[in-house]
Amino acid sequence: MPLVADGFLYPTNNCLTDLEPWQILLYAIGFTLMTTAAYAWLFDSISTPWARMKAFTFASMRYVPYLWSKIEAKLAKTIDEVKQHIAPYVPGQKYVTKLPNDGLAPDAVLDEISKMEKLAETDWKGGRVSGTVYHGGDELTHLITRVFERCAWSNPLHPDVFPHVRKMEAEIVAMCVDLYHGGSNGCGAVTSGGTESILLACLSYRQSGYARGIKYPEIVAPVSVHAAFEKAAAYFRMKLVHVPVVETTRKCNVAAMAKAINSNTVLLVASAPHFPHGVIDPVEEIAALARRRGIGCHVDCCLGGFLLPFMDEAGYSLAPFDFRVSGVTSISADTHKYGFAPKGTSVIMYRSQEQLHEQFFVSPDWQGGIYATPTLAGSRAGAVVACCWATMRYMGRKGYVDATRRIVGAAKAIERALESVDEIFLYGKVEVSVIALGSKVFDIYRLGSMLSARGWNLNSLQFPPSIHLCCTHLHTADGVVERFVDDVKECVAEIIKFPKQRTVGMAAIYGLSQSIPDRSLVTEIAYGFLDGCLLARPKRRGLTRMVLT
Ligand SMILES: *Cc1c(COP(=O)(O)O)cnc(C)c1O
């Protein structure tokens, strides 16, 4: 066949001369379909080909009989242990799975609750638990209880019936927008918690991305951001691109973030501070990047929401992090953390009304009437909104500044005291309320486990292995900081007698799970945990043994 002919298309034309016209047509269609399928496989923006190949390889391993049966047995045992840990059978407890025929008298109901409360072993009131309980004092607890009673039946879905709750909700948002210097265009909504605030922010950016013709909107965020962003990406079919943090400071690597931005990116995220190691990302740099690229910048202040705005006044200087930073387009702040409101409220704030509208849902044609909601839920607990409003009014600026001074002070005192312990190190600097510990000498989860034996309840973190204490109001009580420092020092002294000793029990699961390359196995263990949470009828261990052997 002549490769060089008079015209470039000659060889192609020549090799097609043997084909019938219908064949040429069929081949052309087949080729086009194959090319589009290959393109979708390679560039489908939600997951990378690499991730899919990895998942496929691990899934195939389940068909290797000998290998899989061994893994499966171990997996089942681990899941069982996790369930047993979370929902143990306790003799003397009543396990209810049926509605009582005759209702109980109020006192009998309270009696049952008293009995169930005996299940709790952790002394959170004594400040032994990391984060978790953001207590605002006994007087506030009493106030909240009375407010709840008065608003127990209210539902913000019906503002005409509960105008006072509507007013309270709007005022919570206004107070927060003012705290974060959102100006006259600043706006927002009350949600059920930090996760919902983050979900809604991501939804809003996705919708505006769609409007600009972006089919697969992407979020770029440091690996340290809260898992709620991953949840948002999963719920709303977005892609979350993680960028690394700077090893020493644990802050977002802004250069890596700049590189990760592409034409699908709709949102950059900064945390102030982030949950794992409690440091504040360089908000100004990230916001400047977002502004230059014409995309959104969300600052996740869920954790620090009611500490950061008061840090300056409390005597801790801070780089700007709120709407005063040009380029910051939305902020989430949790009233139910350091805002001291009871669980069930958070605030999502936007720089402009258009952004807020993107999270709204309206069904203009529903048979039940024109249906419009500002957040994910339909009916909501007006009582929690009222409690949040009451808490903010009760605390006042001075109350929050004072709480901030004490809480940040406690965290920094722990940092100073632990700097002298050579066998452990702190991840990043203590900037707000979190003290994160690691060790180059021993398995840090062993320290967590030994502290648990002494009544403490710290958070276990992974990648890298670390544990943290998130200071709350409860840790500012007399002697708590000193007792924590003493316990850490004593435990470390104990551990380094045998630094290489193996970690056992629940604490070992974290270390083990990080070494499992197939993350779907870890997911299955987590399913076991969730199943355990929902288990009304725990297994009686002794009995099953007897039956089996
Ligand atoms: C707690 C937290 C959230 C999510 O809050 P929830 O109220 O648990 O849904 C988000 N971001 C950070 C940094 C947090 O600490």
Coordinates of C-alpha atoms and ligand atoms in Angstrom, one line a residue:
M1 CA 0.0 0.0 0.0
P2 CA 1.5 3.4 -0.9
L3 CA 2.0 5.3 2.4
V4 CA 2.9 8.5 0.7
A5 CA 0.4 9.3 -2.0
D6 CA -0.6 12.4 -3.7
G7 CA -3.0 13.3 -0.9
F8 CA -2.9 12.7 2.9
L9 CA -6.2 10.8 2.9
Y10 CA -5.3 8.4 0.2
P11 CA -4.2 5.5 2.4
T12 CA -7.3 5.9 4.6
N13 CA -9.6 6.1 1.7
N14 CA -7.9 3.1 0.1
C15 CA -8.3 0.9 3.1
L16 CA -12.0 1.7 3.3
T17 CA -12.7 0.8 -0.3
D18 CA -13.3 -2.9 0.7
L19 CA -16.0 -1.9 3.1
E20 CA -19.7 -1.6 2.5
P21 CA -21.2 1.9 3.4
W22 CA -23.3 0.3 6.2
Q23 CA -20.1 -1.1 7.7
I24 CA -18.4 2.3 7.7
L25 CA -21.4 3.8 9.4
L26 CA -21.5 1.0 12.0
Y27 CA -17.7 1.3 12.8
A28 CA -18.0 5.0 13.0
I29 CA -20.8 4.8 15.6
G30 CA -18.9 2.0 17.5
F31 CA -15.7 4.0 17.6
T32 CA -17.5 7.1 18.8
L33 CA -19.3 5.2 21.6
M34 CA -16.0 3.6 22.7
T35 CA -14.2 6.9 22.8
T36 CA -16.9 8.6 24.9
A37 CA -16.9 5.6 27.3
A38 CA -13.1 5.8 27.6
Y39 CA -13.3 9.6 28.1
A40 CA -15.9 9.2 30.9
W41 CA -13.8 6.5 32.6
L42 CA -10.7 8.6 32.6
F43 CA -12.2 12.0 33.3
D44 CA -15.4 11.3 35.2
S45 CA -14.8 14.0 37.8
I46 CA -16.3 12.4 40.9
S47 CA -13.6 9.7 41.3
T48 CA -10.2 9.1 39.7
P49 CA -9.4 6.1 37.6
W50 CA -6.7 5.2 40.1
A51 CA -9.3 5.1 43.0
R52 CA -11.6 2.9 40.9
M53 CA -8.9 0.5 39.9
K54 CA -7.8 0.2 43.6
A55 CA -11.4 -0.5 44.6
F56 CA -11.7 -3.0 41.9
T57 CA -8.5 -4.8 42.9
F58 CA -9.6 -5.0 46.5
A59 CA -13.0 -6.2 45.6
S60 CA -11.5 -8.9 43.4
M61 CA -9.4 -10.1 46.3
R62 CA -12.7 -11.2 48.0
Y63 CA -12.9 -14.0 45.4
V64 CA -9.5 -15.4 46.4
P65 CA -10.9 -18.2 48.7
Y66 CA -8.1 -18.9 51.1
L67 CA -7.0 -15.3 51.5
W68 CA -10.5 -13.9 51.9
S69 CA -11.8 -16.5 54.4
K70 CA -9.0 -15.6 56.7
I71 CA -9.7 -11.9 56.4
E72 CA -13.4 -12.4 56.7
A73 CA -13.1 -14.3 60.0
K74 CA -10.9 -11.6 61.4
L75 CA -13.2 -8.9 60.2
A76 CA -16.2 -10.6 61.7
K77 CA -14.4 -10.9 65.0
T78 CA -13.4 -7.2 65.0
I79 CA -17.0 -6.1 64.1
D80 CA -18.3 -8.2 66.9
E81 CA -15.8 -6.7 69.4
V82 CA -16.8 -3.2 68.3
K83 CA -20.5 -3.9 68.7
Q84 CA -19.9 -5.5 72.1
H85 CA -17.9 -2.4 73.1
I86 CA -20.6 0.0 72.1
A87 CA -23.6 -2.0 73.1
P88 CA -22.7 -4.4 75.9
Y89 CA -25.3 -6.5 77.6
V90 CA -25.5 -5.3 81.2
P91 CA -27.4 -7.6 83.6
G92 CA -30.1 -5.8 85.5
Q93 CA -30.9 -3.5 82.6
K94 CA -34.3 -3.7 81.0
Y95 CA -34.0 -3.9 77.2
V96 CA -37.2 -2.5 75.7
T97 CA -38.3 -3.5 72.2
K98 CA -42.0 -3.2 72.5
L99 CA -44.4 -0.4 73.2
P100 CA -45.9 -0.9 76.6
N101 CA -49.6 -1.7 76.5
D102 CA -50.5 0.8 79.2
G103 CA -48.5 4.0 79.3
L104 CA -46.3 4.6 82.4
A105 CA -46.8 7.2 84.9
P106 CA -44.4 10.2 84.6
D107 CA -42.5 9.1 87.7
A108 CA -42.1 5.6 86.3
V109 CA -40.6 7.0 83.1
L110 CA -38.1 9.1 85.0
D111 CA -37.3 6.1 87.1
E112 CA -36.4 4.1 84.0
I113 CA -34.2 6.9 82.8
S114 CA -32.4 7.0 86.1
K115 CA -31.6 3.3 85.8
M116 CA -30.3 3.7 82.3
E117 CA -28.1 6.7 83.3
K118 CA -26.2 4.1 85.4
L119 CA -24.8 2.8 82.1
A120 CA -22.6 5.9 81.8
E121 CA -19.1 5.5 83.2
T122 CA -17.4 8.7 82.0
D123 CA -17.3 11.6 84.3
W124 CA -17.9 14.4 81.7
K125 CA -19.1 16.8 84.4
G126 CA -15.7 16.6 86.0
G127 CA -14.0 17.7 82.7
R128 CA -12.7 14.3 81.8
V129 CA -14.0 14.3 78.2
S130 CA -12.4 16.0 75.2
G131 CA -14.8 18.5 73.6
T132 CA -18.3 16.8 73.4
V133 CA -20.0 18.7 76.2
Y134 CA -19.9 22.5 75.8
H135 CA -21.3 23.3 79.2
G136 CA -22.2 26.9 80.0
G137 CA -22.7 26.5 83.8
D138 CA -25.6 25.4 86.0
E139 CA -27.5 28.6 85.9
L140 CA -27.6 28.5 82.1
T141 CA -28.7 24.8 82.2
H142 CA -31.6 25.8 84.4
L143 CA -32.5 28.7 82.1
I144 CA -32.4 26.4 79.0
T145 CA -34.7 23.9 80.7
R146 CA -37.3 26.6 81.4
V147 CA -37.1 28.0 77.9
F148 CA -37.5 24.5 76.4
E149 CA -40.7 24.0 78.5
R150 CA -42.2 27.2 77.2
C151 CA -41.4 26.5 73.5
A152 CA -41.5 22.7 73.4
W153 CA -44.3 22.6 70.9
S154 CA -43.1 25.3 68.5
N155 CA -42.0 24.6 65.0
P156 CA -40.3 27.3 62.8
L157 CA -41.9 25.7 59.7
H158 CA -45.0 27.6 60.8
P159 CA -43.8 31.2 61.5
D160 CA -47.4 32.4 61.5
V161 CA -48.2 30.2 64.5
F162 CA -44.9 30.8 66.3
P163 CA -43.9 34.4 65.4
H164 CA -41.8 34.7 68.5
V165 CA -39.6 31.7 67.4
R166 CA -39.3 33.2 63.9
K167 CA -38.1 36.4 65.4
M168 CA -35.6 34.6 67.6
E169 CA -34.2 32.7 64.7
A170 CA -33.7 35.8 62.6
E171 CA -32.1 37.5 65.6
I172 CA -29.6 34.6 66.1
V173 CA -28.5 35.0 62.5
A174 CA -28.3 38.8 62.8
M175 CA -26.2 38.6 66.0
C176 CA -23.8 36.1 64.3
V177 CA -23.5 38.1 61.1
D178 CA -22.6 41.1 63.3
L179 CA -20.0 39.2 65.2
Y180 CA -18.4 38.1 61.9
H181 CA -18.6 41.6 60.3
G182 CA -20.9 40.5 57.5
G183 CA -22.1 44.0 56.9
S184 CA -25.5 45.0 55.7
N185 CA -25.6 42.4 53.0
G186 CA -24.5 39.5 55.3
C187 CA -27.2 36.9 55.8
G188 CA -27.7 33.3 56.8
A189 CA -29.8 30.7 58.5
V190 CA -30.0 28.6 61.6
T191 CA -29.3 24.9 61.0
S192 CA -29.3 21.7 63.1
G193 CA -25.5 21.6 63.5
G194 CA -22.2 22.2 61.9
T195 CA -22.6 19.3 59.5
E196 CA -25.8 20.8 58.1
S197 CA -24.3 24.3 57.9
I198 CA -21.4 22.8 55.8
L199 CA -23.7 20.7 53.7
L200 CA -25.8 23.7 52.8
A201 CA -22.8 25.9 52.0
C202 CA -21.5 23.2 49.6
L203 CA -24.9 22.9 48.1
S204 CA -25.1 26.6 47.5
Y205 CA -21.7 26.6 45.7
R206 CA -22.7 23.5 43.7
Q207 CA -25.9 25.3 42.5
S208 CA -24.0 28.4 41.4
G209 CA -21.4 26.1 39.7
Y210 CA -24.2 24.4 37.8
A211 CA -25.6 27.8 36.8
R212 CA -22.1 28.7 35.3
G213 CA -22.2 25.4 33.3
I214 CA -19.9 23.3 35.6
K215 CA -21.1 19.7 35.4
Y216 CA -18.9 18.3 38.1
P217 CA -18.2 21.0 40.7
E218 CA -15.1 20.5 42.8
I219 CA -14.2 21.5 46.4
V220 CA -10.5 22.0 47.2
A221 CA -9.7 21.7 50.9
P222 CA -6.8 20.7 53.1
V223 CA -6.8 17.1 54.4
S224 CA -7.5 18.5 57.9
V225 CA -11.0 19.8 57.0
H226 CA -14.0 18.2 58.7
A227 CA -15.5 15.0 57.3
A228 CA -18.7 17.0 56.7
F229 CA -17.2 18.3 53.5
E230 CA -16.7 14.7 52.3
K231 CA -20.3 14.0 53.3
A232 CA -21.4 17.0 51.2
A233 CA -19.4 15.8 48.3
A234 CA -21.0 12.4 48.6
Y235 CA -24.5 13.7 49.0
F236 CA -24.4 16.3 46.3
R237 CA -22.3 14.5 43.7
M238 CA -19.3 16.9 44.0
K239 CA -15.6 16.0 44.0
L240 CA -13.6 16.8 47.1
V241 CA -9.9 17.3 46.3
H242 CA -7.7 17.1 49.4
V243 CA -4.5 19.0 49.5
P244 CA -1.8 18.4 52.1
V245 CA -1.0 20.5 55.2
V246 CA 2.4 21.8 56.1
E247 CA 4.0 19.1 58.2
T248 CA 5.3 21.3 61.0
T249 CA 2.5 23.8 61.4
R250 CA -0.4 21.5 60.3
K251 CA -1.8 24.5 58.3
C252 CA -3.1 24.3 54.8
N253 CA -0.3 24.2 52.1
V254 CA -1.5 27.1 50.1
A255 CA 0.8 26.4 47.2
A256 CA -0.6 22.9 46.8
M257 CA -4.1 24.3 47.0
A258 CA -3.3 26.8 44.2
K259 CA -2.1 23.9 42.0
A260 CA -5.3 21.8 42.7
I261 CA -7.6 24.5 41.4
N262 CA -9.1 23.8 37.9
S263 CA -11.9 25.0 35.8
N264 CA -14.4 22.8 37.8
T265 CA -13.4 24.2 41.2
V266 CA -16.2 26.2 42.9
L267 CA -15.0 26.3 46.5
L268 CA -11.9 26.6 48.6
V269 CA -12.1 25.8 52.3
A270 CA -10.2 27.1 55.3
S271 CA -10.8 25.9 58.9
A272 CA -10.5 28.3 61.8
P273 CA -9.5 26.1 63.6
H274 CA -9.6 22.6 62.2
F275 CA -10.7 19.7 64.3
P276 CA -7.7 17.2 64.3
H277 CA -4.9 19.5 65.5
G278 CA -6.8 22.7 66.3
V279 CA -4.8 25.1 64.2
I280 CA -6.1 28.0 62.0
D281 CA -5.5 27.8 58.3
P282 CA -4.1 30.9 56.6
V283 CA -7.5 32.4 55.9
E284 CA -6.2 35.5 54.2
E285 CA -4.0 33.6 51.7
I286 CA -6.7 31.1 50.8
A287 CA -9.4 33.9 50.5
A288 CA -7.0 35.9 48.2
L289 CA -6.5 32.8 46.1
A290 CA -10.3 32.3 45.8
R291 CA -10.8 35.9 44.9
R292 CA -8.2 35.8 42.2
R293 CA -9.8 32.8 40.6
G294 CA -13.3 34.1 41.1
I295 CA -14.5 31.2 43.2
G296 CA -16.0 30.8 46.7
C297 CA -14.1 30.6 50.0
H298 CA -15.8 29.0 53.0
V299 CA -14.3 29.4 56.5
D300 CA -15.3 26.6 58.8
C301 CA -15.6 28.2 62.2
C302 CA -17.8 25.4 63.5
L303 CA -15.5 24.6 66.3
G304 CA -14.0 28.0 66.9
G305 CA -17.2 29.9 66.2
F306 CA -17.7 31.4 69.6
L307 CA -14.1 31.7 70.6
L308 CA -12.4 33.4 67.6
P309 CA -14.6 36.5 67.6
F310 CA -13.7 37.1 71.2
M311 CA -10.0 36.2 71.1
D312 CA -8.7 39.7 70.6
E313 CA -10.6 41.0 73.6
A314 CA -9.6 38.1 75.6
G315 CA -6.0 39.0 75.0
Y316 CA -5.0 36.5 72.3
S317 CA -4.0 38.2 69.0
L318 CA -5.3 36.6 65.9
A319 CA -5.0 37.1 62.1
P320 CA -8.3 38.2 60.5
F321 CA -10.6 35.3 59.7
D322 CA -14.1 36.6 59.1
F323 CA -16.0 38.6 56.4
R324 CA -13.5 41.5 56.9
V325 CA -11.1 39.4 54.8
S326 CA -12.0 40.1 51.2
G327 CA -12.7 36.9 49.4
V328 CA -14.3 35.1 52.3
T329 CA -17.8 34.3 51.0
S330 CA -19.3 32.1 53.7
I331 CA -18.7 31.1 57.3
S332 CA -20.2 28.3 59.5
A333 CA -20.2 28.8 63.3
D334 CA -21.6 26.4 65.8
T335 CA -23.8 27.9 68.5
H336 CA -24.0 24.4 70.0
K337 CA -20.3 24.2 70.7
Y338 CA -18.6 27.2 72.3
G339 CA -21.8 29.2 71.9
F340 CA -23.0 27.1 74.9
A341 CA -26.4 26.5 73.4
P342 CA -27.8 22.9 73.8
K343 CA -27.1 20.6 70.9
G344 CA -29.1 21.1 67.8
T345 CA -28.1 24.6 66.4
S346 CA -25.5 26.1 64.2
V347 CA -25.4 29.1 61.9
I348 CA -24.5 29.3 58.2
M349 CA -23.6 32.8 57.0
Y350 CA -23.1 34.2 53.5
R351 CA -21.7 37.5 52.2
S352 CA -24.7 37.9 49.8
Q353 CA -28.3 37.0 49.6
E354 CA -27.9 35.3 46.2
Q355 CA -25.7 32.7 47.8
L356 CA -28.2 32.1 50.6
H357 CA -31.0 31.6 47.9
E358 CA -29.0 28.8 46.4
Q359 CA -29.5 26.7 49.5
F360 CA -33.3 27.3 49.7
F361 CA -35.8 24.7 48.5
V362 CA -39.1 25.7 47.0
S363 CA -41.9 23.5 45.6
P364 CA -44.3 25.9 44.0
D365 CA -46.7 23.1 42.8
W366 CA -47.0 20.7 45.8
Q367 CA -50.6 19.6 46.5
G368 CA -49.9 20.3 50.1
G369 CA -49.4 24.0 49.3
I370 CA -46.5 26.1 48.2
Y371 CA -43.7 24.5 50.1
A372 CA -40.5 26.5 51.0
T373 CA -37.7 25.7 53.5
P374 CA -34.5 27.5 54.1
T375 CA -32.5 24.4 55.3
L376 CA -32.5 20.6 54.9
A377 CA -35.3 19.8 57.4
G378 CA -39.0 20.4 57.1
S379 CA -40.4 20.6 60.6
R380 CA -37.9 21.7 63.2
A381 CA -37.5 22.0 66.9
G382 CA -38.4 25.6 67.7
A383 CA -37.5 24.9 71.3
V384 CA -33.8 24.4 70.4
V385 CA -33.8 27.6 68.5
A386 CA -35.4 29.4 71.5
C387 CA -32.8 27.9 73.8
C388 CA -30.0 29.1 71.5
W389 CA -31.4 32.6 71.4
A390 CA -31.8 32.6 75.2
T391 CA -28.2 31.3 75.6
M392 CA -26.8 34.1 73.5
R393 CA -28.8 36.7 75.3
Y394 CA -27.8 35.3 78.6
M395 CA -24.0 35.1 77.8
G396 CA -23.6 38.5 76.2
R397 CA -20.3 39.7 74.7
K398 CA -18.6 39.9 78.1
G399 CA -19.7 36.3 79.0
Y400 CA -18.2 34.9 75.8
V401 CA -15.0 37.0 76.2
D402 CA -14.6 35.7 79.7
A403 CA -15.2 32.1 78.7
T404 CA -12.7 32.5 75.8
R405 CA -10.1 33.8 78.1
R406 CA -10.5 30.9 80.5
I407 CA -10.8 28.1 77.8
V408 CA -7.9 29.3 75.6
G409 CA -5.9 30.0 78.8
A410 CA -6.4 26.4 80.0
A411 CA -5.3 24.9 76.6
K412 CA -2.2 27.1 76.6
A413 CA -1.4 26.2 80.2
I414 CA -1.5 22.5 79.2
E415 CA 0.8 23.2 76.2
R416 CA 3.3 24.9 78.4
A417 CA 3.3 22.1 81.0
L418 CA 3.7 19.3 78.4
E419 CA 6.5 21.0 76.4
S420 CA 8.9 19.5 79.0
V421 CA 7.8 15.9 78.4
D422 CA 10.5 14.8 75.8
E423 CA 8.8 11.6 74.7
I424 CA 5.7 13.3 73.3
F425 CA 5.3 16.3 71.0
L426 CA 2.5 18.7 70.1
Y427 CA 1.1 18.8 66.6
G428 CA 1.3 22.5 65.6
K429 CA 1.0 25.2 68.2
V430 CA -2.0 25.5 70.5
E431 CA -3.8 28.4 68.9
V432 CA -7.3 28.0 70.3
S433 CA -8.5 25.1 72.5
V434 CA -7.1 21.9 71.1
I435 CA -4.0 20.2 72.3
A436 CA -2.9 17.4 69.9
L437 CA -0.3 14.9 71.0
G438 CA 2.0 12.5 69.2
S439 CA 5.1 10.5 69.9
K440 CA 8.2 9.4 68.1
V441 CA 9.1 7.0 70.9
F442 CA 5.9 4.9 71.5
D443 CA 2.4 4.2 70.1
I444 CA 0.5 7.3 71.1
Y445 CA -2.8 5.3 71.3
R446 CA -1.3 3.6 74.3
L447 CA -1.3 6.9 76.1
G448 CA -4.9 7.5 75.1
S449 CA -5.8 4.0 76.4
M450 CA -3.9 4.6 79.7
L451 CA -5.6 7.9 80.1
S452 CA -8.9 6.2 79.6
A453 CA -8.1 3.8 82.4
R454 CA -7.7 6.9 84.6
G455 CA -11.1 8.2 83.5
W456 CA -10.1 10.5 80.7
N457 CA -11.8 10.4 77.3
L458 CA -9.6 11.9 74.5
N459 CA -10.2 11.8 70.8
S460 CA -8.2 9.4 68.7
L461 CA -7.0 10.9 65.3
Q462 CA -5.3 9.2 62.4
F463 CA -3.0 10.0 59.5
P464 CA -0.8 10.7 61.4
P465 CA -1.5 8.8 64.6
S466 CA -2.4 11.3 67.3
I467 CA -4.7 12.0 70.2
H468 CA -6.2 15.3 71.3
L469 CA -7.9 17.1 74.2
C470 CA -10.3 19.8 73.2
C471 CA -10.7 22.1 76.2
T472 CA -14.2 23.3 77.1
H473 CA -15.6 25.3 80.0
L474 CA -15.5 22.1 82.1
H475 CA -11.7 22.0 81.8
T476 CA -11.4 25.4 83.4
A477 CA -12.6 24.3 86.8
D478 CA -10.1 24.3 89.6
G479 CA -7.5 21.5 89.3
V480 CA -8.6 19.9 86.0
V481 CA -5.6 21.2 84.0
E482 CA -3.2 20.2 86.7
R483 CA -4.7 16.7 87.0
F484 CA -4.6 16.2 83.3
V485 CA -0.9 17.2 83.0
D486 CA 0.0 15.0 86.0
D487 CA -1.8 12.1 84.5
V488 CA -0.1 12.5 81.1
K489 CA 3.3 12.8 82.8
E490 CA 2.7 9.7 84.9
C491 CA 1.3 7.6 82.0
V492 CA 4.2 8.6 79.7
A493 CA 6.7 7.7 82.5
E494 CA 5.0 4.3 82.8
I495 CA 4.9 3.7 79.0
I496 CA 8.5 4.4 78.3
K497 CA 9.6 1.7 80.7
F498 CA 8.5 -0.6 77.8
P499 CA 8.2 1.7 74.8
K500 CA 7.7 -1.0 72.2
Q501 CA 5.0 -2.9 74.1
R502 CA 2.0 -3.7 71.9
T503 CA -1.2 -1.7 72.3
V504 CA -4.2 -3.8 73.2
G505 CA -8.0 -3.4 73.3
M506 CA -10.1 -0.8 71.5
A507 CA -7.0 1.6 71.3
A508 CA -5.3 -1.0 69.1
I509 CA -8.1 -0.8 66.5
Y510 CA -7.0 2.7 65.4
G511 CA -3.4 1.8 64.9
L512 CA -4.4 -1.4 63.1
S513 CA -7.0 0.3 60.8
Q514 CA -4.4 2.8 59.5
S515 CA -2.3 -0.1 58.2
I516 CA -5.1 -1.7 56.2
P517 CA -4.7 -0.7 52.6
D518 CA -8.3 -1.8 51.7
R519 CA -10.3 1.0 53.3
S520 CA -13.6 -0.8 52.5
L521 CA -12.7 -3.2 55.3
V522 CA -12.4 -0.2 57.7
T523 CA -15.8 1.0 56.4
E524 CA -17.3 -2.4 57.3
I525 CA -15.9 -2.2 60.8
A526 CA -17.5 1.3 61.0
Y527 CA -20.8 -0.2 59.9
G528 CA -20.4 -2.6 62.8
F529 CA -20.1 0.4 65.1
L530 CA -23.2 2.1 63.7
D531 CA -25.2 -1.2 63.9
G532 CA -24.0 -1.4 67.5
C533 CA -25.4 2.1 68.1
L534 CA -28.8 1.0 66.9
L535 CA -28.8 -2.3 68.7
A536 CA -31.8 -2.5 71.1
R537 CA -31.2 -6.1 72.2
P538 CA -27.5 -6.7 72.9
K539 CA -26.3 -10.3 72.8
R540 CA -25.9 -12.1 76.1
R541 CA -22.3 -13.3 75.7
G542 CA -22.3 -16.2 78.2
L543 CA -25.4 -17.8 76.7
T544 CA -24.2 -17.8 73.1
R545 CA -20.9 -19.4 74.2
M546 CA -22.8 -22.2 75.9
V547 CA -25.0 -22.8 72.9
L548 CA -22.1 -22.9 70.5
T549 CA -19.8 -25.2 72.4
Ligands
LIG1 C1 -17.7 19.9 65.1 C2 -17.2 20.4 63.8 C3 -17.9 20.4 62.6 C4 -19.3 19.7 62.5 O1 -20.1 20.0 63.5 P1 -21.3 19.0 64.0 O2 -22.1 20.0 64.8 O3 -20.8 17.9 64.7 O4 -22.1 18.6 62.8 C5 -17.4 21.0 61.5 N1 -16.2 21.5 61.5 C6 -15.4 21.5 62.6 C7 -14.0 22.0 62.5 C8 -15.8 20.9 63.8 O5 -15.1 20.9 64.9

